[in-house]
């Protein structure tokens, strides 16, 4: 259900698809930070600049997740973390590897923990001379990347804890024309992001509250020369987001979850199609998790968003799962709706944007079975799904 695509060697455009739906329908979080680019033609993540050094877990949720995560989660969610289980004490990790075409990768990692508090930090690097993307051409297209990340949690008391994370990526790559080598084309990408917040757990942990704020900024520049002299296209995308997530355990069998968020996106583009605009969106949501019988799990959720351009939109989602404990067989099903808000480029980019666009909407469902084997060390599953997207936004050039 997951596939990857890339347009060339390291550092060239790369994306993933879940259940046949492309990256613009997938929400990607890095230690809780939304790292999709608001200045891209469609708001999506630049996977070509993500290194694996220091990552301790990647969780993939398939199917519509708009009820919990809002716009652009029509196909699913990818949640990347670098703060996993850390043993008490201090540890250091040094990793170096090398290969053909002048390829070198390295990482220094630091981790420390004491009781319920922990911190991890990583400095990762990658470089390669690359190969030519143009068939039969000799000139190589190299790529370099430096990534820094930090994540920490500190519990002040049983009821109060603080957390935070930082991410910095600096990537530079070379690329060719469509048919031949180009000695001049290169791209520069800088990404900086952070997230901070606190947890307040009340009523012996039955009432949980999480407040957080995050920022994100990405700068991309493409320096090109097609024989008419050098030209530079620049893209700057920014995001500020505030979130509240809460839950209340009514009983051992019933859990209420709820939250609210507000997000502002900004995009500034200097190039063939200039753009300088922003938008904001606010949402509230609630979800109930119910366990009425042993091994039967039900959820139902509802969300409403208000967008500064097209107004309000409501989504819902429901799931059901039943586990046969003796055999390790699990039956599962879900159904829901989702939406993707038009990007700032699709709305306002000079020459191509259309400010009258409405959001893309989706309806989806899935049903499947899973079976565990070998003392739960292996799992086989079969799922049937349907994802239907309406009011599809496509670009035409030249614009009508």
Short mmCIF file of C-alpha atoms in Angstrom, two decimals:
data_model
loop_
_atom_site.label_atom_id
_atom_site.label_comp_id
_atom_site.label_asym_id
_atom_site.label_seq_id
_atom_site.Cartn_x
_atom_site.Cartn_y
_atom_site.Cartn_z
CA UNK A 1 0.00 0.00 0.00
CA UNK A 2 3.02 2.34 0.03
CA UNK A 3 5.22 3.25 -2.93
CA UNK A 4 8.08 5.68 -3.50
CA UNK A 5 9.17 7.64 -6.57
CA UNK A 6 12.22 9.73 -7.37
CA UNK A 7 13.11 11.81 -10.42
CA UNK A 8 16.84 11.02 -10.38
CA UNK A 9 19.73 10.56 -8.00
CA UNK A 10 20.07 11.71 -4.37
CA UNK A 11 18.63 15.16 -3.75
CA UNK A 12 16.23 15.13 -6.70
CA UNK A 13 12.46 15.33 -6.26
CA UNK A 14 11.19 12.33 -4.27
CA UNK A 15 7.79 11.50 -2.85
CA UNK A 16 5.67 8.69 -1.49
CA UNK A 17 2.16 7.47 -2.26
CA UNK A 18 -0.25 5.64 0.05
CA UNK A 19 -2.96 3.49 -1.51
CA UNK A 20 -2.30 5.07 -4.89
CA UNK A 21 -2.73 8.67 -3.68
CA UNK A 22 0.26 10.99 -4.12
CA UNK A 23 2.16 13.04 -1.54
CA UNK A 24 -0.23 16.01 -1.59
CA UNK A 25 -2.78 13.75 0.13
CA UNK A 26 -0.38 12.64 2.90
CA UNK A 27 0.39 14.48 6.14
CA UNK A 28 3.98 14.03 7.35
CA UNK A 29 5.07 14.82 10.92
CA UNK A 30 8.68 14.90 12.18
CA UNK A 31 8.66 14.77 16.00
CA UNK A 32 5.18 16.27 15.77
CA UNK A 33 6.19 19.03 13.31
CA UNK A 34 4.32 19.33 10.02
CA UNK A 35 7.21 19.51 7.52
CA UNK A 36 5.20 19.99 4.30
CA UNK A 37 6.15 23.01 2.16
CA UNK A 38 3.47 25.76 1.90
CA UNK A 39 5.31 27.33 -1.05
CA UNK A 40 5.20 24.18 -3.14
CA UNK A 41 2.74 23.92 -6.03
CA UNK A 42 0.83 21.48 -3.81
CA UNK A 43 1.58 21.47 -0.09
CA UNK A 44 3.67 18.34 0.45
CA UNK A 45 6.91 17.07 1.97
CA UNK A 46 10.35 17.11 0.30
CA UNK A 47 11.37 13.54 1.13
CA UNK A 48 14.54 13.90 -0.92
CA UNK A 49 16.15 15.85 1.94
CA UNK A 50 15.27 13.49 4.82
CA UNK A 51 18.15 11.38 6.15
CA UNK A 52 17.50 8.25 8.21
CA UNK A 53 20.23 8.88 10.80
CA UNK A 54 18.80 9.11 14.30
CA UNK A 55 15.26 8.08 13.38
CA UNK A 56 13.93 5.61 15.97
CA UNK A 57 10.46 5.00 14.56
CA UNK A 58 8.21 5.59 11.55
CA UNK A 59 4.48 5.01 11.95
CA UNK A 60 2.21 4.96 8.89
CA UNK A 61 -1.56 5.34 9.19
CA UNK A 62 -3.37 4.34 6.00
CA UNK A 63 -6.74 5.74 5.01
CA UNK A 64 -8.42 9.07 5.64
CA UNK A 65 -7.06 10.82 8.75
CA UNK A 66 -8.58 14.28 8.19
CA UNK A 67 -10.81 13.97 11.26
CA UNK A 68 -7.76 14.08 13.54
CA UNK A 69 -5.19 15.85 11.37
CA UNK A 70 -7.16 18.17 9.08
CA UNK A 71 -6.29 19.10 5.51
CA UNK A 72 -4.03 16.93 3.30
CA UNK A 73 -4.49 13.72 5.31
CA UNK A 74 -6.83 12.15 2.73
CA UNK A 75 -4.62 9.12 2.04
CA UNK A 76 -2.89 8.79 5.39
CA UNK A 77 -0.28 10.00 7.84
CA UNK A 78 3.47 9.41 8.23
CA UNK A 79 4.78 10.05 11.75
CA UNK A 80 8.60 10.14 12.11
CA UNK A 81 10.23 10.20 15.56
CA UNK A 82 13.80 10.48 16.86
CA UNK A 83 12.94 10.29 20.59
CA UNK A 84 12.37 6.63 21.33
CA UNK A 85 13.06 4.56 24.42
CA UNK A 86 16.26 5.84 26.06
CA UNK A 87 17.98 3.90 28.84
CA UNK A 88 19.04 5.77 31.96
CA UNK A 89 22.49 7.28 31.60
CA UNK A 90 24.38 8.87 28.71
CA UNK A 91 25.30 7.23 25.42
CA UNK A 92 27.11 8.29 22.24
CA UNK A 93 26.82 6.84 18.74
CA UNK A 94 29.28 7.32 15.86
CA UNK A 95 28.42 5.89 12.44
CA UNK A 96 30.41 6.21 9.21
CA UNK A 97 29.96 4.46 5.85
CA UNK A 98 31.29 4.97 2.34
CA UNK A 99 30.76 3.66 -1.16
CA UNK A 100 31.14 4.23 -4.88
CA UNK A 101 30.91 7.58 -6.66
CA UNK A 102 32.47 9.44 -3.71
CA UNK A 103 29.53 8.60 -1.43
CA UNK A 104 29.98 9.13 2.31
CA UNK A 105 27.41 9.08 5.10
CA UNK A 106 28.00 9.74 8.81
CA UNK A 107 26.22 10.51 12.08
CA UNK A 108 27.01 11.45 15.63
CA UNK A 109 24.20 10.74 18.08
CA UNK A 110 23.81 11.70 21.73
CA UNK A 111 21.19 10.30 24.11
CA UNK A 112 20.60 10.74 27.82
CA UNK A 113 17.83 9.80 30.24
CA UNK A 114 17.03 9.94 33.91
CA UNK A 115 13.74 8.66 35.21
CA UNK A 116 10.90 10.01 33.04
CA UNK A 117 13.11 12.66 31.37
CA UNK A 118 15.13 12.08 28.20
CA UNK A 119 16.91 13.87 25.36
CA UNK A 120 18.37 12.84 21.99
CA UNK A 121 20.41 14.86 19.49
CA UNK A 122 21.87 13.92 16.12
CA UNK A 123 24.23 15.50 13.60
CA UNK A 124 24.02 13.66 10.26
CA UNK A 125 25.79 14.25 6.96
CA UNK A 126 25.68 12.82 3.47
CA UNK A 127 27.57 13.60 0.26
CA UNK A 128 28.00 11.97 -3.12
CA UNK A 129 29.60 12.87 -6.45
CA UNK A 130 26.54 11.24 -8.01
CA UNK A 131 25.97 10.06 -11.55
CA UNK A 132 24.54 11.78 -14.60
CA UNK A 133 20.77 11.73 -14.89
CA UNK A 134 21.10 12.30 -18.65
CA UNK A 135 21.57 8.95 -20.41
CA UNK A 136 25.02 8.45 -21.89
CA UNK A 137 26.39 11.75 -20.56
CA UNK A 138 29.61 11.92 -18.48
CA UNK A 139 29.00 14.85 -16.08
CA UNK A 140 28.03 13.80 -12.56
CA UNK A 141 25.35 15.46 -10.44
CA UNK A 142 26.37 15.55 -6.79
CA UNK A 143 24.43 16.14 -3.60
CA UNK A 144 25.32 17.24 -0.06
CA UNK A 145 23.18 17.29 3.06
CA UNK A 146 23.70 18.29 6.70
CA UNK A 147 20.88 17.53 9.14
CA UNK A 148 20.66 18.46 12.83
CA UNK A 149 17.84 17.35 15.11
CA UNK A 150 17.06 17.49 18.81
CA UNK A 151 14.14 16.15 20.84
CA UNK A 152 13.58 16.20 24.59
CA UNK A 153 10.99 15.53 27.30
CA UNK A 154 11.25 16.55 30.95
CA UNK A 155 8.75 15.57 33.62
CA UNK A 156 8.61 18.17 36.36
CA UNK A 157 6.01 16.30 38.44
CA UNK A 158 3.52 13.49 38.05
CA UNK A 159 1.03 15.99 36.60
CA UNK A 160 3.25 18.30 34.55
CA UNK A 161 5.84 17.78 31.81
CA UNK A 162 7.45 19.87 29.08
CA UNK A 163 8.73 18.78 25.66
CA UNK A 164 10.40 20.24 22.58
CA UNK A 165 12.09 19.41 19.29
CA UNK A 166 14.22 21.18 16.67
CA UNK A 167 15.09 20.27 13.08
CA UNK A 168 17.56 21.87 10.65
CA UNK A 169 18.36 20.64 7.13
CA UNK A 170 20.81 22.15 4.62
CA UNK A 171 20.88 20.44 1.23
CA UNK A 172 22.59 21.30 -2.06
CA UNK A 173 22.25 19.32 -5.27
CA UNK A 174 23.08 19.43 -8.98
CA UNK A 175 20.75 18.39 -11.78
CA UNK A 176 20.62 18.18 -15.58
CA UNK A 177 18.38 19.40 -18.38
CA UNK A 178 15.74 17.04 -19.69
CA UNK A 179 17.94 15.60 -22.44
CA UNK A 180 21.57 16.56 -21.76
CA UNK A 181 24.19 17.38 -19.13
CA UNK A 182 24.11 20.81 -17.58
CA UNK A 183 27.19 22.00 -15.68
CA UNK A 184 25.42 24.96 -14.07
CA UNK A 185 22.01 23.86 -12.72
CA UNK A 186 21.93 23.43 -8.95
CA UNK A 187 19.48 23.77 -6.06
CA UNK A 188 19.87 25.06 -2.51
CA UNK A 189 17.44 24.07 0.26
CA UNK A 190 17.39 25.19 3.89
CA UNK A 191 14.76 24.00 6.35
CA UNK A 192 14.35 25.07 9.98
CA UNK A 193 11.56 23.95 12.32
CA UNK A 194 10.73 23.61 15.98
CA UNK A 195 7.96 22.54 18.35
CA UNK A 196 7.49 23.22 22.05
CA UNK A 197 4.74 22.47 24.55
CA UNK A 198 3.65 21.03 27.86
CA UNK A 199 1.44 18.27 29.24
CA UNK A 200 -0.92 18.66 32.17
CA UNK A 201 -2.34 15.35 33.46
CA UNK A 202 -5.10 15.75 36.05
CA UNK A 203 -7.45 13.49 38.03
CA UNK A 204 -4.82 10.78 38.51
CA UNK A 205 -4.07 10.82 34.78
CA UNK A 206 -7.65 10.32 33.62
CA UNK A 207 -7.78 13.88 32.24
CA UNK A 208 -4.86 14.60 29.89
CA UNK A 209 -4.09 17.93 28.24
CA UNK A 210 -1.36 18.81 25.74
CA UNK A 211 -0.63 22.33 24.51
CA UNK A 212 1.96 22.95 21.79
CA UNK A 213 3.20 25.52 19.29
CA UNK A 214 5.33 24.91 16.22
CA UNK A 215 7.07 26.88 13.50
CA UNK A 216 8.41 25.85 10.12
CA UNK A 217 10.30 27.64 7.37
CA UNK A 218 11.85 26.33 4.16
CA UNK A 219 13.89 28.25 1.58
CA UNK A 220 14.49 26.71 -1.84
CA UNK A 221 16.52 28.27 -4.66
CA UNK A 222 17.07 26.94 -8.19
CA UNK A 223 20.01 28.45 -10.05
CA UNK A 224 19.75 27.66 -13.77
CA UNK A 225 21.19 28.57 -17.14
CA UNK A 226 19.52 27.42 -20.36
CA UNK A 227 21.93 29.36 -22.58
CA UNK A 228 20.34 32.78 -22.01
CA UNK A 229 22.27 33.66 -18.87
CA UNK A 230 21.85 32.63 -15.22
CA UNK A 231 18.45 32.88 -13.55
CA UNK A 232 17.32 32.24 -9.97
CA UNK A 233 13.91 31.04 -8.82
CA UNK A 234 13.28 31.20 -5.08
CA UNK A 235 10.54 29.69 -2.90
CA UNK A 236 9.95 30.55 0.75
CA UNK A 237 7.29 28.77 2.78
CA UNK A 238 6.37 29.39 6.42
CA UNK A 239 3.95 27.81 8.88
CA UNK A 240 2.94 28.70 12.43
CA UNK A 241 0.63 26.33 14.25
CA UNK A 242 -0.95 26.14 17.72
CA UNK A 243 -2.56 22.95 19.00
CA UNK A 244 -4.50 21.63 21.95
CA UNK A 245 -5.15 17.90 22.44
CA UNK A 246 -7.09 16.45 25.34
CA UNK A 247 -8.59 13.19 26.51
CA UNK A 248 -10.85 12.07 29.34
CA UNK A 249 -11.15 8.46 30.46
CA UNK A 250 -14.79 8.07 31.41
CA UNK A 251 -14.29 4.39 32.22
CA UNK A 252 -12.00 1.49 31.36
CA UNK A 253 -14.11 0.96 28.23
CA UNK A 254 -14.78 4.54 27.10
CA UNK A 255 -12.28 7.27 26.19
CA UNK A 256 -13.12 10.73 24.85
CA UNK A 257 -10.49 12.58 22.82
CA UNK A 258 -10.80 16.14 21.57
CA UNK A 259 -8.74 19.07 20.39
CA UNK A 260 -8.40 22.33 18.51
CA UNK A 261 -5.73 23.86 16.28
CA UNK A 262 -4.98 27.03 14.36
CA UNK A 263 -2.53 27.22 11.47
CA UNK A 264 -1.19 30.03 9.31
CA UNK A 265 0.65 29.39 6.04
CA UNK A 266 2.71 31.88 4.08
CA UNK A 267 4.29 31.53 0.64
CA UNK A 268 6.59 33.85 -1.27
CA UNK A 269 7.78 32.89 -4.75
CA UNK A 270 10.08 34.86 -7.05
CA UNK A 271 10.38 33.38 -10.52
CA UNK A 272 8.22 32.60 -13.54
CA UNK A 273 4.99 32.75 -11.52
CA UNK A 274 5.41 35.20 -8.60
CA UNK A 275 3.45 34.74 -5.38
CA UNK A 276 3.29 36.54 -2.03
CA UNK A 277 0.26 35.59 0.06
CA UNK A 278 -0.95 33.75 3.14
CA UNK A 279 -3.94 31.84 4.51
CA UNK A 280 -5.08 30.46 7.84
CA UNK A 281 -7.26 27.59 8.96
CA UNK A 282 -8.74 26.69 12.36
CA UNK A 283 -10.25 23.37 13.40
CA UNK A 284 -11.96 21.58 16.29
CA UNK A 285 -12.43 17.83 16.60
CA UNK A 286 -13.67 15.09 18.91
CA UNK A 287 -13.34 11.31 18.88
CA UNK A 288 -14.79 8.56 21.09
CA UNK A 289 -13.04 5.23 21.59
CA UNK A 290 -15.30 2.48 22.87
CA UNK A 291 -14.50 -1.06 24.00
CA UNK A 292 -17.98 -2.54 24.68
CA UNK A 293 -16.88 -6.19 24.57
CA UNK A 294 -13.62 -8.02 25.08
CA UNK A 295 -11.51 -7.63 21.92
CA UNK A 296 -14.05 -5.34 20.19
CA UNK A 297 -12.83 -1.80 19.56
CA UNK A 298 -14.91 1.03 18.05
CA UNK A 299 -14.08 4.67 17.29
CA UNK A 300 -16.14 7.56 15.92
CA UNK A 301 -14.84 11.05 15.20
CA UNK A 302 -16.02 14.40 13.85
CA UNK A 303 -14.07 17.52 12.82
CA UNK A 304 -14.94 21.00 11.60
CA UNK A 305 -12.49 23.42 9.94
CA UNK A 306 -12.79 27.08 8.99
CA UNK A 307 -10.54 28.31 6.16
CA UNK A 308 -9.86 32.00 5.50
CA UNK A 309 -10.66 31.57 1.79
CA UNK A 310 -13.44 28.99 1.31
CA UNK A 311 -15.12 28.89 4.72
CA UNK A 312 -16.15 25.83 6.71
CA UNK A 313 -15.80 22.10 6.05
CA UNK A 314 -16.78 19.09 8.18
CA UNK A 315 -15.29 15.58 8.08
CA UNK A 316 -16.02 12.35 9.94
CA UNK A 317 -14.48 8.91 10.46
CA UNK A 318 -15.49 5.63 12.11
CA UNK A 319 -13.57 2.39 12.69
CA UNK A 320 -14.24 -1.10 14.04
CA UNK A 321 -11.87 -3.94 14.88
CA UNK A 322 -12.31 -7.36 16.48
CA UNK A 323 -9.49 -9.61 17.69
CA UNK A 324 -9.85 -13.36 18.04
CA UNK A 325 -7.36 -13.83 20.87
CA UNK A 326 -6.96 -17.60 20.59
CA UNK A 327 -6.02 -17.55 16.90
CA UNK A 328 -4.41 -14.07 16.60
CA UNK A 329 -6.86 -13.11 13.84
CA UNK A 330 -8.01 -9.50 13.58
CA UNK A 331 -10.91 -8.16 11.49
CA UNK A 332 -10.92 -4.42 10.82
CA UNK A 333 -12.88 -1.80 8.87
CA UNK A 334 -13.06 1.98 8.61
CA UNK A 335 -14.95 4.65 6.69
CA UNK A 336 -14.48 8.39 6.56
CA UNK A 337 -14.28 11.63 4.64
CA UNK A 338 -11.44 14.10 4.08
CA UNK A 339 -10.43 17.26 2.32
CA UNK A 340 -7.40 19.00 0.84
CA UNK A 341 -7.38 22.79 0.96
CA UNK A 342 -6.01 24.44 -2.22
CA UNK A 343 -2.40 25.52 -1.83
CA UNK A 344 -1.44 29.18 -1.93
CA UNK A 345 0.14 28.57 -5.34
CA UNK A 346 -3.07 27.00 -6.67
CA UNK A 347 -5.06 29.95 -5.33
CA UNK A 348 -2.91 33.00 -5.98
CA UNK A 349 0.18 32.26 -8.08
CA UNK A 350 0.48 34.85 -10.88
CA UNK A 351 -0.70 33.51 -14.23
CA UNK A 352 -1.80 30.09 -12.97
CA UNK A 353 -3.68 30.58 -9.68
CA UNK A 354 -7.47 30.52 -9.33
CA UNK A 355 -8.85 32.22 -6.17
CA UNK A 356 -12.27 30.63 -6.80
CA UNK A 357 -11.05 27.09 -6.10
CA UNK A 358 -12.93 24.96 -3.57
CA UNK A 359 -11.24 22.19 -1.54
CA UNK A 360 -10.84 18.70 -2.90
CA UNK A 361 -13.06 16.29 -0.98
CA UNK A 362 -12.81 12.56 -0.43
CA UNK A 363 -14.81 9.56 0.76
CA UNK A 364 -13.10 6.29 1.57
CA UNK A 365 -13.55 2.95 3.29
CA UNK A 366 -11.55 -0.22 3.85
CA UNK A 367 -12.16 -3.70 5.21
CA UNK A 368 -9.57 -6.35 5.92
CA UNK A 369 -8.19 -9.25 7.91
CA UNK A 370 -4.84 -9.80 9.66
CA UNK A 371 -3.32 -13.03 10.91
CA UNK A 372 -0.33 -13.37 13.25
CA UNK A 373 2.12 -16.28 13.09
CA UNK A 374 5.23 -17.56 14.88
CA UNK A 375 4.33 -16.20 18.33
CA UNK A 376 3.34 -12.82 16.87
CA UNK A 377 6.69 -12.36 15.08
CA UNK A 378 5.05 -12.37 11.64
CA UNK A 379 1.81 -10.87 10.37
CA UNK A 380 -0.02 -11.37 7.07
CA UNK A 381 -2.93 -9.17 6.04
CA UNK A 382 -5.37 -8.59 3.21
CA UNK A 383 -7.26 -5.29 2.84
CA UNK A 384 -9.75 -4.00 0.29
CA UNK A 385 -10.04 -0.23 0.09
CA UNK A 386 -11.73 2.45 -2.00
CA UNK A 387 -10.67 6.11 -2.12
CA UNK A 388 -12.76 8.57 -4.15
CA UNK A 389 -11.59 12.19 -4.59
CA UNK A 390 -13.95 14.83 -6.01
CA UNK A 391 -13.41 18.42 -7.18
CA UNK A 392 -9.90 17.40 -8.24
CA UNK A 393 -7.55 20.37 -8.71
CA UNK A 394 -5.34 20.12 -11.79
CA UNK A 395 -3.05 22.70 -13.37
CA UNK A 396 -3.17 23.79 -17.00
CA UNK A 397 -0.40 25.64 -18.82
CA UNK A 398 -0.83 28.17 -20.20
CA UNK A 399 -3.61 29.30 -17.87
CA UNK A 400 -6.97 29.95 -19.58
#
